[in-house]
mmCIF file of C-alpha atoms in Angstrom:
data_model
loop_
_atom_site.group_PDB
_atom_site.id
_atom_site.type_symbol
_atom_site.label_atom_id
_atom_site.label_comp_id
_atom_site.label_asym_id
_atom_site.label_seq_id
_atom_site.Cartn_x
_atom_site.Cartn_y
_atom_site.Cartn_z
ATOM 1 C CA MET A 244 0.000 0.000 0.000
ATOM 2 C CA ASN A 245 1.476 3.345 -0.954
ATOM 3 C CA ARG A 246 1.739 6.266 1.451
ATOM 4 C CA ARG A 247 -1.162 8.175 -0.070
ATOM 5 C CA ALA A 248 -3.564 5.229 0.242
ATOM 6 C CA LEU A 249 -2.397 4.624 3.821
ATOM 7 C CA LEU A 250 -2.955 8.285 4.703
ATOM 8 C CA LEU A 251 -6.473 8.205 3.218
ATOM 9 C CA LEU A 252 -7.259 5.015 5.137
ATOM 10 C CA LEU A 253 -6.052 6.579 8.404
ATOM 11 C CA LEU A 254 -8.141 9.712 7.824
ATOM 12 C CA LEU A 255 -11.196 7.584 7.070
ATOM 13 C CA LEU A 256 -10.689 5.538 10.245
ATOM 14 C CA ALA A 257 -10.216 8.712 12.315
ATOM 15 C CA GLY A 258 -13.507 10.054 10.934
ATOM 16 C CA VAL A 259 -15.334 6.807 11.760
ATOM 17 C CA ALA A 260 -13.840 6.847 15.275
ATOM 18 C CA ALA A 261 -14.991 10.451 15.802
ATOM 19 C CA VAL A 262 -18.546 9.588 14.718
ATOM 20 C CA TYR A 263 -18.541 6.487 16.933
ATOM 21 C CA GLN A 264 -17.412 8.582 19.907
ATOM 22 C CA ARG A 265 -20.046 11.244 19.148
ATOM 23 C CA LEU A 266 -22.671 8.520 19.250
ATOM 24 C CA GLY A 267 -21.463 7.474 22.685
ATOM 25 C CA GLY A 268 -19.828 4.295 21.420
ATOM 26 C CA ASP A 269 -23.107 2.388 21.565
ATOM 27 C CA GLY A 270 -25.103 3.902 18.722
ATOM 28 C CA ARG A 271 -26.993 6.442 20.853
ATOM 29 C CA GLU A 272 -26.602 10.085 19.993
ATOM 30 C CA ASP A 273 -25.249 12.205 22.844
ATOM 31 C CA ARG A 274 -28.011 14.030 24.661
ATOM 32 C CA PRO A 275 -27.708 17.791 24.599
ATOM 33 C CA GLU A 276 -26.587 19.698 27.626
ATOM 34 C CA ILE A 277 -28.457 22.762 28.769
ATOM 35 C CA LEU A 278 -26.562 25.499 30.569
ATOM 36 C CA SER A 279 -28.886 28.144 31.958
ATOM 37 C CA GLU A 280 -29.960 30.135 35.001
ATOM 38 C CA VAL A 281 -32.743 28.856 37.247
ATOM 39 C CA THR A 282 -35.546 31.424 37.072
ATOM 40 C CA ARG A 283 -38.268 29.686 39.083
ATOM 41 C CA VAL A 284 -38.538 26.658 41.362
ATOM 42 C CA ILE A 285 -41.905 24.933 40.976
ATOM 43 C CA ASP A 286 -41.407 22.261 43.630
ATOM 44 C CA GLY A 287 -38.693 19.985 44.989
ATOM 45 C CA ASP A 288 -37.941 18.265 41.699
ATOM 46 C CA THR A 289 -39.147 20.740 39.032
ATOM 47 C CA PHE A 290 -37.826 24.148 37.988
ATOM 48 C CA ASP A 291 -37.711 26.571 35.069
ATOM 49 C CA LEU A 292 -34.638 27.789 33.221
ATOM 50 C CA ALA A 293 -34.022 31.156 31.589
ATOM 51 C CA GLU A 294 -33.552 29.488 28.188
ATOM 52 C CA GLY A 295 -37.188 28.307 28.355
ATOM 53 C CA SER A 296 -37.072 24.691 29.517
ATOM 54 C CA ARG A 297 -39.025 23.316 32.441
ATOM 55 C CA ILE A 298 -36.856 20.640 34.058
ATOM 56 C CA ARG A 299 -37.979 17.521 35.940
ATOM 57 C CA LEU A 300 -35.033 16.034 37.843
ATOM 58 C CA GLN A 301 -34.356 12.498 36.664
ATOM 59 C CA GLY A 302 -34.346 9.594 39.100
ATOM 60 C CA ILE A 303 -35.738 11.227 42.222
ATOM 61 C CA SER A 304 -39.126 11.935 43.718
ATOM 62 C CA ALA A 305 -39.706 14.917 45.979
ATOM 63 C CA PRO A 306 -43.086 15.261 47.675
ATOM 64 C CA GLU A 307 -45.631 17.583 46.089
ATOM 65 C CA ARG A 308 -46.363 20.840 47.908
ATOM 66 C CA ASP A 309 -49.569 19.450 49.446
ATOM 67 C CA GLU A 310 -47.809 16.323 50.753
ATOM 68 C CA PRO A 311 -45.770 16.010 53.962
ATOM 69 C CA GLY A 312 -42.312 17.449 53.309
ATOM 70 C CA GLY A 313 -43.356 19.127 50.053
ATOM 71 C CA ASN A 314 -43.074 22.715 51.237
ATOM 72 C CA GLU A 315 -39.710 21.991 52.882
ATOM 73 C CA ALA A 316 -38.333 20.457 49.664
ATOM 74 C CA THR A 317 -39.570 23.418 47.611
ATOM 75 C CA ARG A 318 -38.082 25.970 50.029
ATOM 76 C CA ALA A 319 -34.746 24.146 50.120
ATOM 77 C CA MET A 320 -34.558 24.007 46.324
ATOM 78 C CA LYS A 321 -35.403 27.714 46.041
ATOM 79 C CA ALA A 322 -32.681 28.635 48.509
ATOM 80 C CA HIS A 323 -30.144 26.316 46.879
ATOM 81 C CA ILE A 324 -30.568 26.878 43.133
ATOM 82 C CA SER A 325 -32.686 29.992 42.410
ATOM 83 C CA GLY A 326 -30.765 32.458 40.275
ATOM 84 C CA ASN A 327 -27.844 30.071 39.834
ATOM 85 C CA LEU A 328 -26.385 28.718 36.629
ATOM 86 C CA VAL A 329 -27.012 24.981 36.300
ATOM 87 C CA ARG A 330 -25.960 22.372 33.764
ATOM 88 C CA CYS A 331 -28.570 19.787 32.839
ATOM 89 C CA GLU A 332 -28.046 16.578 30.872
ATOM 90 C CA ASP A 333 -31.216 15.983 28.850
ATOM 91 C CA SER A 334 -32.192 12.296 29.093
ATOM 92 C CA GLY A 335 -34.308 12.578 25.966
ATOM 93 C CA GLU A 336 -37.421 11.728 27.988
ATOM 94 C CA ARG A 337 -40.336 14.066 28.563
ATOM 95 C CA SER A 338 -42.854 14.095 31.408
ATOM 96 C CA HIS A 339 -45.908 16.344 31.222
ATOM 97 C CA GLY A 340 -44.070 18.690 28.847
ATOM 98 C CA ARG A 341 -40.976 18.848 31.053
ATOM 99 C CA VAL A 342 -37.428 17.948 30.064
ATOM 100 C CA VAL A 343 -36.296 15.030 32.240
ATOM 101 C CA ALA A 344 -32.662 15.651 33.116
ATOM 102 C CA ARG A 345 -29.896 15.119 35.601
ATOM 103 C CA CYS A 346 -28.730 18.586 36.665
ATOM 104 C CA PHE A 347 -25.668 19.979 38.364
ATOM 105 C CA LEU A 348 -24.832 23.098 40.336
ATOM 106 C CA GLY A 349 -21.099 23.236 39.723
ATOM 107 C CA ALA A 350 -19.988 19.629 40.270
ATOM 108 C CA GLU A 351 -22.870 18.858 42.648
ATOM 109 C CA ASP A 352 -25.670 16.587 41.431
ATOM 110 C CA ILE A 353 -28.800 18.523 42.466
ATOM 111 C CA GLY A 354 -30.996 15.416 42.739
ATOM 112 C CA GLY A 355 -28.391 13.688 44.895
ATOM 113 C CA TRP A 356 -28.115 16.768 47.093
ATOM 114 C CA LEU A 357 -31.881 16.820 47.643
ATOM 115 C CA VAL A 358 -31.981 13.101 48.510
ATOM 116 C CA SER A 359 -28.992 13.393 50.893
ATOM 117 C CA LYS A 360 -30.767 16.252 52.706
ATOM 118 C CA GLY A 361 -33.751 13.955 53.396
ATOM 119 C CA LEU A 362 -36.048 15.975 51.107
ATOM 120 C CA ALA A 363 -36.527 13.453 48.275
ATOM 121 C CA ARG A 364 -36.276 9.754 47.521
ATOM 122 C CA ASP A 365 -34.561 7.637 44.957
ATOM 123 C CA CYS A 366 -37.065 6.693 42.237
ATOM 124 C CA PRO A 367 -35.782 3.203 41.332
ATOM 125 C CA ARG A 368 -37.835 2.757 38.170
ATOM 126 C CA HIS A 369 -36.220 5.850 36.645
ATOM 127 C CA SER A 370 -32.839 5.848 38.400
ATOM 128 C CA GLY A 371 -31.993 2.153 38.488
ATOM 129 C CA GLY A 372 -31.186 2.757 42.185
ATOM 130 C CA PHE A 373 -28.629 5.478 41.382
ATOM 131 C CA TYR A 374 -29.581 7.624 44.420
ATOM 132 C CA ARG A 375 -30.485 4.820 46.848
ATOM 133 C CA ALA A 376 -27.206 4.990 48.772
ATOM 134 C CA ARG A 377 -27.771 8.714 49.352
ATOM 135 C CA GLU A 378 -31.159 8.215 51.018
ATOM 136 C CA THR A 379 -31.307 9.076 54.700
ATOM 137 C CA ALA A 380 -33.650 7.737 57.374
ATOM 138 C CA GLU A 381 -35.639 10.933 56.817
ATOM 139 C CA SER A 382 -35.772 10.361 53.042
ATOM 140 C CA ARG A 383 -37.195 6.874 53.537
ATOM 141 C CA THR A 384 -40.180 8.261 55.471
ATOM 142 C CA LEU A 385 -41.336 10.201 52.375
ATOM 143 C CA PRO A 386 -44.013 8.614 50.195
ATOM 144 C CA LEU A 387 -42.771 6.667 47.160
ATOM 145 C CA PRO A 388 -45.196 7.271 44.292
ATOM 146 C CA PRO A 389 -46.390 4.254 42.292
ATOM 147 C CA TYR A 390 -44.628 5.549 39.152
ATOM 148 C CA CYS A 391 -41.288 5.012 40.933
ATOM 149 C CA GLU A 392 -41.842 1.325 41.618
ATOM 150 C CA LYS A 393 -40.107 -1.097 39.293
ATOM 151 C CA ARG A 394 -42.411 -2.927 36.933
#
């Protein structure tokens, strides 16, 4: 094989490798990241971003405002993330018009923070148990909605 053919083959392989990496190595396209300021906290696991998305935190369940612990979770989220720049990894799922995402304040996983503070629970059906180890005794007293139970 001459040098020119070898160079073309190497360039072709580099291009294929770049596409494969872009697809995550398993055929799935990378999910977009959203970097935006939190403009409004709806409740413990839902908030709005300045760029227009309403985010539902992936893999956790915080009580609704009318449930025990709901107001505390909402207040804690407001104090912790309102007005801050967050980075959200869009899962590609949608729930009631909301973007389902794992979000970070700096390096801190916001869902994990909420669970570790006893204000939310791991939602095993949607997290695969990702946040279970972060649950506290207080977290485990919160109701686990039926949609979080594994099928």
